[in-house]
Short mmCIF file of C-alpha atoms and ligand atoms in Angstrom, two decimals:
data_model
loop_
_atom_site.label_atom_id
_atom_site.label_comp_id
_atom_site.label_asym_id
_atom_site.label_seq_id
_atom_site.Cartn_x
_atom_site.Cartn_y
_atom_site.Cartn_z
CA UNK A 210 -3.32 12.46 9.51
CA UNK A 211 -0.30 13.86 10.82
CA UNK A 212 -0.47 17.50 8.39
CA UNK A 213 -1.89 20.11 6.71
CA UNK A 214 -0.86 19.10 3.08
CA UNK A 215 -3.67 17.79 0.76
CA UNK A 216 -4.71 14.82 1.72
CA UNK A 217 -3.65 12.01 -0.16
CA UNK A 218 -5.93 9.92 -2.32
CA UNK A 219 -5.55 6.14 -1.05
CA UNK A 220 -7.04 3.02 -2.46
CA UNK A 221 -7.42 -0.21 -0.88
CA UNK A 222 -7.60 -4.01 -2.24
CA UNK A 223 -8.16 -7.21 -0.83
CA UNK A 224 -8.50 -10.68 -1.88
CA UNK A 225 -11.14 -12.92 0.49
CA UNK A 226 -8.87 -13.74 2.85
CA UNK A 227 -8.52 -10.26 3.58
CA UNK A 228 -12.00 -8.61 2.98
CA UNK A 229 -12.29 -8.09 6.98
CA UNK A 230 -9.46 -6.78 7.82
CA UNK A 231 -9.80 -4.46 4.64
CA UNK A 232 -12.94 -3.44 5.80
CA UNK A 233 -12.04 -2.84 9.25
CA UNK A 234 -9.02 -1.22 8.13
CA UNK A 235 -10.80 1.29 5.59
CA UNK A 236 -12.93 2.30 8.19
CA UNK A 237 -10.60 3.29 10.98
CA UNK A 238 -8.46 5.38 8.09
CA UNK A 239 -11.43 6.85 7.70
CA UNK A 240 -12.27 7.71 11.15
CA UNK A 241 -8.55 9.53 11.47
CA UNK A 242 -9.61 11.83 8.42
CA UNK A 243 -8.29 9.51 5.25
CA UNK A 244 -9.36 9.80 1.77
CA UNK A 245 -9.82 5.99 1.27
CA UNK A 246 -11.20 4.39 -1.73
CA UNK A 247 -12.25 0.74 -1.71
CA UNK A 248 -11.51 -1.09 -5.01
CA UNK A 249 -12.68 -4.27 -3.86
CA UNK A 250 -13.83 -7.42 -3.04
CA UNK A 251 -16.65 -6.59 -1.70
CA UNK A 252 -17.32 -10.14 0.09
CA UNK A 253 -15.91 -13.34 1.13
CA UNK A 254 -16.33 -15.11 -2.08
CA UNK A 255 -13.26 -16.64 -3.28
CA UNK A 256 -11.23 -14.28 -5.71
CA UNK A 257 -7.88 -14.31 -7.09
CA UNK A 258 -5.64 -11.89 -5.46
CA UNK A 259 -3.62 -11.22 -8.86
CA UNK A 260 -6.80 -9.98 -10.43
CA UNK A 261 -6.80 -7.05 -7.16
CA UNK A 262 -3.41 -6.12 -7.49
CA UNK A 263 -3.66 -5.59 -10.75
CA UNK A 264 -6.74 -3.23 -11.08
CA UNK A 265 -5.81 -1.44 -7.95
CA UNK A 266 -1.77 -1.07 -9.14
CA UNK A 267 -3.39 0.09 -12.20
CA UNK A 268 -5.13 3.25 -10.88
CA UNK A 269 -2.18 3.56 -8.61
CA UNK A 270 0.49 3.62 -12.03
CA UNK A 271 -2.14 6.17 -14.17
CA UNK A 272 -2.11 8.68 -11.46
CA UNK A 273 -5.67 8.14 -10.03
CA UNK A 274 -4.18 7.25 -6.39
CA UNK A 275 -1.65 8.72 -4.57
CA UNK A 276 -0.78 5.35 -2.59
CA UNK A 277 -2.16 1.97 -1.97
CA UNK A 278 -2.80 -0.48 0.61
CA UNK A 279 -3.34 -4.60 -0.47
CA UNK A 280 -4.08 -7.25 1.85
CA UNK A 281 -4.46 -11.17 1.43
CA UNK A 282 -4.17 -13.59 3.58
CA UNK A 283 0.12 -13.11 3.40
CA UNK A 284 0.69 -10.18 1.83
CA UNK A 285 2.94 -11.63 -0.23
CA UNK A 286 1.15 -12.52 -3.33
CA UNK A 287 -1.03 -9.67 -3.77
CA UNK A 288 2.69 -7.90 -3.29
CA UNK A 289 4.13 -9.47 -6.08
CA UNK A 290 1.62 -9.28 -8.56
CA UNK A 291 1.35 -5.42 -7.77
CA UNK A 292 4.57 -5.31 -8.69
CA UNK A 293 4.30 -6.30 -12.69
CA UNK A 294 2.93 -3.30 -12.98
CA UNK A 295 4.51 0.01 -14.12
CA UNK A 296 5.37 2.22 -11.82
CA UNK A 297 4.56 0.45 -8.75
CA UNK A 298 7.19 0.23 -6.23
CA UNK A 299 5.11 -2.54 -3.69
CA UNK A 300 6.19 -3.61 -0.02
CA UNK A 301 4.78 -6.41 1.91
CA UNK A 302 5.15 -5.26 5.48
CA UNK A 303 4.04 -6.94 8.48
CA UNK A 304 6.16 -4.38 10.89
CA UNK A 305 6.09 -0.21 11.22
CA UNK A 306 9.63 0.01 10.75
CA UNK A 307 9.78 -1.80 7.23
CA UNK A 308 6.79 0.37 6.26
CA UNK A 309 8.35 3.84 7.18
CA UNK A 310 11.52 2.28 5.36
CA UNK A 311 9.57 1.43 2.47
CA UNK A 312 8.58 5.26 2.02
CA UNK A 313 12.29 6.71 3.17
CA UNK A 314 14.25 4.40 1.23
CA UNK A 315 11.91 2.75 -1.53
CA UNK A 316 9.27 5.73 -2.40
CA UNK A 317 7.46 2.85 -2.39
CA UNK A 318 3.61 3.48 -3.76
CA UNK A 319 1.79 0.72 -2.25
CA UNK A 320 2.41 -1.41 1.05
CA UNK A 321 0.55 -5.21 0.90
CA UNK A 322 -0.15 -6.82 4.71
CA UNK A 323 -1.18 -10.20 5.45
CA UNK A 324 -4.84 -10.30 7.62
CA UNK A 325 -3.05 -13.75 8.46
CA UNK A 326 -0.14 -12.25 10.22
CA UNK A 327 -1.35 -9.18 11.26
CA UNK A 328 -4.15 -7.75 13.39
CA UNK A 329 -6.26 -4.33 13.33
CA UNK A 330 -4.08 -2.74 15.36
CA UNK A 331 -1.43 -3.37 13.54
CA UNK A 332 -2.67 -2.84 10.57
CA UNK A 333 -3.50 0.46 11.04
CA UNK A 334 -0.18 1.52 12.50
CA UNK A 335 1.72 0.12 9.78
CA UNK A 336 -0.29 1.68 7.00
CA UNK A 337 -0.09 5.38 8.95
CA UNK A 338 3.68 5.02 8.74
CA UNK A 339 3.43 4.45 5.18
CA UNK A 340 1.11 6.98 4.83
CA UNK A 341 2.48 9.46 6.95
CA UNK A 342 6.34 9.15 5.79
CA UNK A 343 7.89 11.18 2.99
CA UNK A 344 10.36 9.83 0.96
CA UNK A 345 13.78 11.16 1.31
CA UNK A 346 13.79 13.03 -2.09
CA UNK A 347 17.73 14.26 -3.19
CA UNK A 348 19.33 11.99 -1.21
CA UNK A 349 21.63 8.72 -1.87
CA UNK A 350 18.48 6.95 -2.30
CA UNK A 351 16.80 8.48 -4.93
CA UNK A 352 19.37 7.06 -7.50
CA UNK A 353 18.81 3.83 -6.62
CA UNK A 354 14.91 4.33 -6.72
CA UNK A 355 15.87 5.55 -10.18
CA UNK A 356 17.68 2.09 -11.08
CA UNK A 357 14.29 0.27 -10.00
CA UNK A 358 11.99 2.63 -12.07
CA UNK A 359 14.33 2.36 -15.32
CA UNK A 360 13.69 -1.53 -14.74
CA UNK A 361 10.26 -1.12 -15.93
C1 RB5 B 1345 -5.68 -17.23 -0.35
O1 RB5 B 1345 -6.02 -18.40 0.32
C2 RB5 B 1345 -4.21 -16.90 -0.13
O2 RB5 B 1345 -3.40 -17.76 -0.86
C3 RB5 B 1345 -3.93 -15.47 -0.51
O3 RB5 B 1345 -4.74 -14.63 0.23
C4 RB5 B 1345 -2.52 -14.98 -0.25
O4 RB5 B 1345 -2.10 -15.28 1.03
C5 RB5 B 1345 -1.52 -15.32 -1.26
O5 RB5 B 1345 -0.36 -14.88 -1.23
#
């Protein structure tokens, strides 16, 4: 964690194809002092990935999380189904620029990877820029985050 601040309360989903990389992933948050809690699945067993984004979006929108981290095997459906819900601002990100964007630029609350496209090391750089980056409250941007919430 790059501050003192309280830390951040962070769930994280996955559908099958992404259970390892989830659990991989939790664990070396952990390791670097995250608060991560794991919504599920808990094995391989086939699941549908809209039924994950939508329970872990949901905590996310009623204030239980701070931010969120989703993985399939894309990142891209888990991505869009987070995003039916209220409040959630989602990004599927598979580099660390897009993900510090995605905080700068689109507050976004929760950033969805792909354990098909990328790897652990990856992973976890990508989800410590979305952790780690504030979102540039005040400025030019914050309107147009406004636009997308009013969308809702
Ligand atoms: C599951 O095979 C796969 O379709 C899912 O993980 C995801 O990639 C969908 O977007």
């Amino acid at each position: 964690m790059s501050d003192n601040k309280c830390p951040l309360k962070i769930a994280i989903g996955s559908d099958h194809a992404g259970f390892a990389l989830k659990q991989e992933l939790a664990g070396a948050l952990r390791e670097d002092g995250y608060d991560i809690t794991d919504l599920g699945t808990h094995s391989t067993d086939s699941v549908d990935y809209p039924d994950i984004a939508v329970n872990v979006a949901s905590a996310v929108s009623k204030g239980e999380f701070d931010k969120a981290i989703l993985i399939c095997g894309t990142g891209i459906g888990i991505t869009i189904a987070a995003n039916k819900i209220k409040g959630i601002r989602a990004a599927a990100t598979s580099d660390v620029y897009s993900a510090k964007m995605a905080r700068m630029h689109n507050d976004a609350n929760i950033i969805g990877m792909g354990a098909r496209v990328v790897g652990l090391g990856l992973a976890q750089e990508i989800a410590k820029a979305f952790l780690d980056t504030d979102f540039e409250a005040g400025s030019r941007h914050e309107k147009r985050v406004n636009k997308i919430n009013a969308l809702d």
